[in-house]
mmCIF file of C-alpha atoms in Angstrom:
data_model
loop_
_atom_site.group_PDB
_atom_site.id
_atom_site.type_symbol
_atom_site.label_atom_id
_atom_site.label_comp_id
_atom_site.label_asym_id
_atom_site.label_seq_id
_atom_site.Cartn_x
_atom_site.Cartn_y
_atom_site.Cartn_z
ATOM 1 C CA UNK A 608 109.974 59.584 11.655
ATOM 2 C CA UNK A 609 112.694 61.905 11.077
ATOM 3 C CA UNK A 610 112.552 63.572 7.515
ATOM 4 C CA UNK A 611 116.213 63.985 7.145
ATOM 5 C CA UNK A 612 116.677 60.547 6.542
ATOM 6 C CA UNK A 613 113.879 60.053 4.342
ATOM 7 C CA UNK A 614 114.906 59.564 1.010
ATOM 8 C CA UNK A 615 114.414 62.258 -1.724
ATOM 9 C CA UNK A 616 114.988 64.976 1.140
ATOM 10 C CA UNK A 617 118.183 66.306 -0.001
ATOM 11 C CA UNK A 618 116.818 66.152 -4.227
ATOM 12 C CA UNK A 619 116.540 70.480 -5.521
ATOM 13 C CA UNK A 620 113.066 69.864 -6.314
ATOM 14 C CA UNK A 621 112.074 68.990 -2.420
ATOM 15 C CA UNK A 622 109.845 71.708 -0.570
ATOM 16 C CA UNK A 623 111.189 70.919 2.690
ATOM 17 C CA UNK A 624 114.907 71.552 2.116
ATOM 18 C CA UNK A 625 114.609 74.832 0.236
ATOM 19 C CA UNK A 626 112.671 75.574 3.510
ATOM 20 C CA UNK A 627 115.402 74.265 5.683
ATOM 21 C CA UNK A 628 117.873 76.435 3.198
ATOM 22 C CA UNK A 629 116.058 79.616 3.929
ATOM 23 C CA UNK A 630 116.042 78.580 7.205
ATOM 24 C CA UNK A 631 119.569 78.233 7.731
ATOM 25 C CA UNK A 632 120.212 81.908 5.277
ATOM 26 C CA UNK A 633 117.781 83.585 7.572
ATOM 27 C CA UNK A 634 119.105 82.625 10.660
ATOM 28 C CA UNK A 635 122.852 83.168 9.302
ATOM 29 C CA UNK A 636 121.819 86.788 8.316
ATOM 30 C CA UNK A 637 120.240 87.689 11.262
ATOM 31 C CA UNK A 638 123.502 86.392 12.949
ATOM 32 C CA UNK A 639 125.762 88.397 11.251
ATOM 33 C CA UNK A 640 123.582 91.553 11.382
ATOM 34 C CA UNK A 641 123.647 91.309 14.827
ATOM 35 C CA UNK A 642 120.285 90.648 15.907
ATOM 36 C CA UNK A 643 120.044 88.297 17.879
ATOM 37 C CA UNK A 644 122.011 90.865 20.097
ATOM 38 C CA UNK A 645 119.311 93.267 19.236
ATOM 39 C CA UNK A 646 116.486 91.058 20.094
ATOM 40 C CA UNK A 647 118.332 90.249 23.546
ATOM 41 C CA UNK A 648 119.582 93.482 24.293
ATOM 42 C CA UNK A 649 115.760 94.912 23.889
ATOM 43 C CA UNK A 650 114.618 92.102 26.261
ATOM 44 C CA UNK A 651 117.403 92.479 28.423
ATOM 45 C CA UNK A 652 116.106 96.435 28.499
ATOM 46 C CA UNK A 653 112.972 95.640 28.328
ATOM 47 C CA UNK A 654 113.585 93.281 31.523
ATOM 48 C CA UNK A 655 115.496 95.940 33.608
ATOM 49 C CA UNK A 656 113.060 98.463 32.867
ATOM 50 C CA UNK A 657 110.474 96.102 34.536
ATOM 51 C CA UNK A 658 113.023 94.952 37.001
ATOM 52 C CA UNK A 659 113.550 98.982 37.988
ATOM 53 C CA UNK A 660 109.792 99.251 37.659
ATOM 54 C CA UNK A 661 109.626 96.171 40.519
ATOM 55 C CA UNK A 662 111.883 98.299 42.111
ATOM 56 C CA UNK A 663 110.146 101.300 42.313
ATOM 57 C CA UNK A 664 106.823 99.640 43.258
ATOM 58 C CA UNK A 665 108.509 97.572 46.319
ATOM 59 C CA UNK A 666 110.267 101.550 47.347
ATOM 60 C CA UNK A 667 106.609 102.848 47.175
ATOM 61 C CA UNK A 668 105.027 99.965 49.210
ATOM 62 C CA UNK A 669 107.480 100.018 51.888
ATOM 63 C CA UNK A 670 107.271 104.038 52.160
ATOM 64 C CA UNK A 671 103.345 103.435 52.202
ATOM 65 C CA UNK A 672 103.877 100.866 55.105
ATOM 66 C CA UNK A 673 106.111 103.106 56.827
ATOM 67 C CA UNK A 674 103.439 105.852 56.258
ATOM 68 C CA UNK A 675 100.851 103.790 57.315
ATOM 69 C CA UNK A 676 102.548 102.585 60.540
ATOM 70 C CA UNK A 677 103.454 106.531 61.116
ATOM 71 C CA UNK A 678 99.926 107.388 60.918
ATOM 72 C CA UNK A 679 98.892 104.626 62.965
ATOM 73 C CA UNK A 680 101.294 105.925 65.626
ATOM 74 C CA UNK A 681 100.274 108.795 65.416
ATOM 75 C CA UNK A 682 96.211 107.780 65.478
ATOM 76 C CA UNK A 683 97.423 106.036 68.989
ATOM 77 C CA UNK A 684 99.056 109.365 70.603
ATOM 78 C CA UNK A 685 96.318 111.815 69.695
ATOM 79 C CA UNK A 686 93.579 108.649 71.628
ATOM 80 C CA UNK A 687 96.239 108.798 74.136
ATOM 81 C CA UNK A 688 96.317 112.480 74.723
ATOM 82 C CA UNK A 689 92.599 113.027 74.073
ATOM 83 C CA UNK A 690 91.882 110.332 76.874
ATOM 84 C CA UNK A 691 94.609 112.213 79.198
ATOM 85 C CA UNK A 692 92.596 115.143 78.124
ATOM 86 C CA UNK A 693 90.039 114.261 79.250
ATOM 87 C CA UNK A 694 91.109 112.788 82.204
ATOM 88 C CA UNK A 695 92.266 116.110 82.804
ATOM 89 C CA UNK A 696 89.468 117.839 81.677
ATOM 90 C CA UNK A 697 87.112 115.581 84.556
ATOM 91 C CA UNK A 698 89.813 116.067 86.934
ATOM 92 C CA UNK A 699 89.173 120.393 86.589
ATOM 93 C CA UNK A 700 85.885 119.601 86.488
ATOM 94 C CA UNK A 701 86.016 118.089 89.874
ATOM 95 C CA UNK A 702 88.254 120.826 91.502
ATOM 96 C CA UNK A 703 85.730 123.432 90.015
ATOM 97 C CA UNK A 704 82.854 121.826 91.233
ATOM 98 C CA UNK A 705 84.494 121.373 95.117
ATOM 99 C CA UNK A 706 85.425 125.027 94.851
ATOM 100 C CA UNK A 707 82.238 126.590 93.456
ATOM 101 C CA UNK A 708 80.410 124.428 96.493
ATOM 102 C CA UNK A 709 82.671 125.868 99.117
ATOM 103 C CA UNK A 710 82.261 129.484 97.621
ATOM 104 C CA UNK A 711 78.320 128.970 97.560
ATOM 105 C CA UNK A 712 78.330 127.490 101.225
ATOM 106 C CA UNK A 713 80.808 130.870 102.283
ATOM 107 C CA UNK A 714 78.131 133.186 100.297
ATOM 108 C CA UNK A 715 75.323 131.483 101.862
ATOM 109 C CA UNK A 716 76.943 131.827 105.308
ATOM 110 C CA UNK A 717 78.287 135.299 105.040
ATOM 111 C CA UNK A 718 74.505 136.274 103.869
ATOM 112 C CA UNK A 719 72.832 134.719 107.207
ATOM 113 C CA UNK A 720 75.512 136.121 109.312
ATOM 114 C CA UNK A 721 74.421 139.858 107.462
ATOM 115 C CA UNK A 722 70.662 138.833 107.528
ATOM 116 C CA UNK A 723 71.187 137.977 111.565
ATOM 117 C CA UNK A 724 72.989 141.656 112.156
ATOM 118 C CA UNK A 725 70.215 143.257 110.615
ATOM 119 C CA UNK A 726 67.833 141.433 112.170
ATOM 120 C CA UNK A 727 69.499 141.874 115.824
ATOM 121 C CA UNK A 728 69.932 145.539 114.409
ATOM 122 C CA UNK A 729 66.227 145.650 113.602
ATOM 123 C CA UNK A 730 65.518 144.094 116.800
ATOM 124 C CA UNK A 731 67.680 146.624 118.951
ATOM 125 C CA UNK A 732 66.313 149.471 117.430
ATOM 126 C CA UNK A 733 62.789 148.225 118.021
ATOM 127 C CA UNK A 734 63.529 147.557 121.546
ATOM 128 C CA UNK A 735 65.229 150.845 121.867
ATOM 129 C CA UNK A 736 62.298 152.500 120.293
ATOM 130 C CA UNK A 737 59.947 150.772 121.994
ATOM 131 C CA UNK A 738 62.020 152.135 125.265
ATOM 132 C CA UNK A 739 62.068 155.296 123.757
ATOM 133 C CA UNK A 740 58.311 155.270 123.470
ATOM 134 C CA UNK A 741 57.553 154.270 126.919
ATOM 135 C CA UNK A 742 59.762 156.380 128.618
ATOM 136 C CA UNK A 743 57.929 159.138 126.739
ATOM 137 C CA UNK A 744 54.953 157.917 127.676
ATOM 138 C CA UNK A 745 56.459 157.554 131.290
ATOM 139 C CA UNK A 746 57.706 161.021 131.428
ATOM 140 C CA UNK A 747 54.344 162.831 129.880
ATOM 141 C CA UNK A 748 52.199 160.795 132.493
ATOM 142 C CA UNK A 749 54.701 162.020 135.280
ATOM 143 C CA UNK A 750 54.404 165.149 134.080
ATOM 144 C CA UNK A 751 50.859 164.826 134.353
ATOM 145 C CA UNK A 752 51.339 163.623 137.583
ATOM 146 C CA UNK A 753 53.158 166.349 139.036
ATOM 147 C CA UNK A 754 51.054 169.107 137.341
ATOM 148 C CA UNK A 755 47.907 166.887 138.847
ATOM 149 C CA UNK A 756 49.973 167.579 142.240
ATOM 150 C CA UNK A 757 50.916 170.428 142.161
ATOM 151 C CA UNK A 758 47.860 171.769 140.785
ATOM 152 C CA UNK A 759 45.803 169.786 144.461
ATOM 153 C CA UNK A 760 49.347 169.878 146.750
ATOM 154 C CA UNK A 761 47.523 166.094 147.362
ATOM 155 C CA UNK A 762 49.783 163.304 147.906
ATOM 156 C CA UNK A 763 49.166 159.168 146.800
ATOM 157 C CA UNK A 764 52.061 156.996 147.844
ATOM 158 C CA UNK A 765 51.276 154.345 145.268
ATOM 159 C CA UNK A 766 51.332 157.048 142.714
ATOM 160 C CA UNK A 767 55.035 158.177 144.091
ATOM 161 C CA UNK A 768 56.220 154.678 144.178
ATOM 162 C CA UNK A 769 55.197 154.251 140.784
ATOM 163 C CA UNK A 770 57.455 156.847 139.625
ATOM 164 C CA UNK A 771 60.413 156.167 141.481
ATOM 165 C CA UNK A 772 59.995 152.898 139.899
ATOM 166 C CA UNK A 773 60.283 154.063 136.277
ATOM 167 C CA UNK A 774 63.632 155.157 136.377
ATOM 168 C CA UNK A 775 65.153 151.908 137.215
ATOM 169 C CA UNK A 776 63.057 150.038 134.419
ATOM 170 C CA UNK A 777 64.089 151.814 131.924
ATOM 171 C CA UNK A 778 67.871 151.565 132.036
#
């Protein structure tokens, strides 16, 4: 079971205790030299180096969070503002729509009121030259008329009625 009490362990000729005996010399020098300190100060490095590397790594991931939850933020106001946008932009679009019908409808209307002058206009100076033409006429055949009368001193009453009746026709 347990070799130190088997018999013959402790003889100079056994294996197994000039083992233990380096053992024990080995572990005795590396006392003294100091390094077991060495060996645990290295880990004890080697563990706040990975400790400060933990460290770093948690800093990083909470700044990327934080980053992440900025941009995410910010992701949310620019939808929100490009929706108000364009909101906005419908809204105009609306306004501009109303007020490009009105100014059609006061085009249109201001061109039939001009289109109805002219054509009154057109109308009154027809009629006035149509006037123009039969009192013309009017006054060459009462010249005709006259020179007719004068020219045979005869007299036709329908004829003279006729004529007084022209000047109240044609004003």
């Amino acid at each position: 079971m347990n070799m130190f009490f088997e018999e013959g362990f402790f003889r100079l000729d056994s294996a197994e205790l000039w083992v233990l005996v380096g053992l024990v010399l080995f572990l005795a020098i590396c006392l003294f030299t100091g390094a077991f300190k060495m060996v645990g100060g290295a880990l004890d490095a080697k563990a706040a180096k990975i400790q400060s590397e933990l460290d770093e790594a948690a800093r990083l991931r909470a700044e990327a969070e934080a980053l992440l939850a900025q941009i995410r933020a910010e992701k949310a106001e620019a939808e929100a503002q490009a929706a108000e946008m364009l909101k906005s932009a419908e809204a105009d679009a609306r306004v501009m729509e109303a007020e490009a019908k009105a100014k059609l409808e006061e085009t249109l209307k201001r061109r039939q009121e001009l289109a109805e002058r002219r054509i009154a206009q057109a109308e009154a100076q027809a009629s006035a030259e149509v006037k123009a033409a039969a009192a013309d006429l009017a006054a060459r055949a009462a010249e005709q008329i006259l020179t007719a009368r004068v020219a045979g001193q005869t007299s036709d009453p329908l004829l003279d009625a006729a004529i007084a009746q022209i000047g109240t026709r044609l004003n």
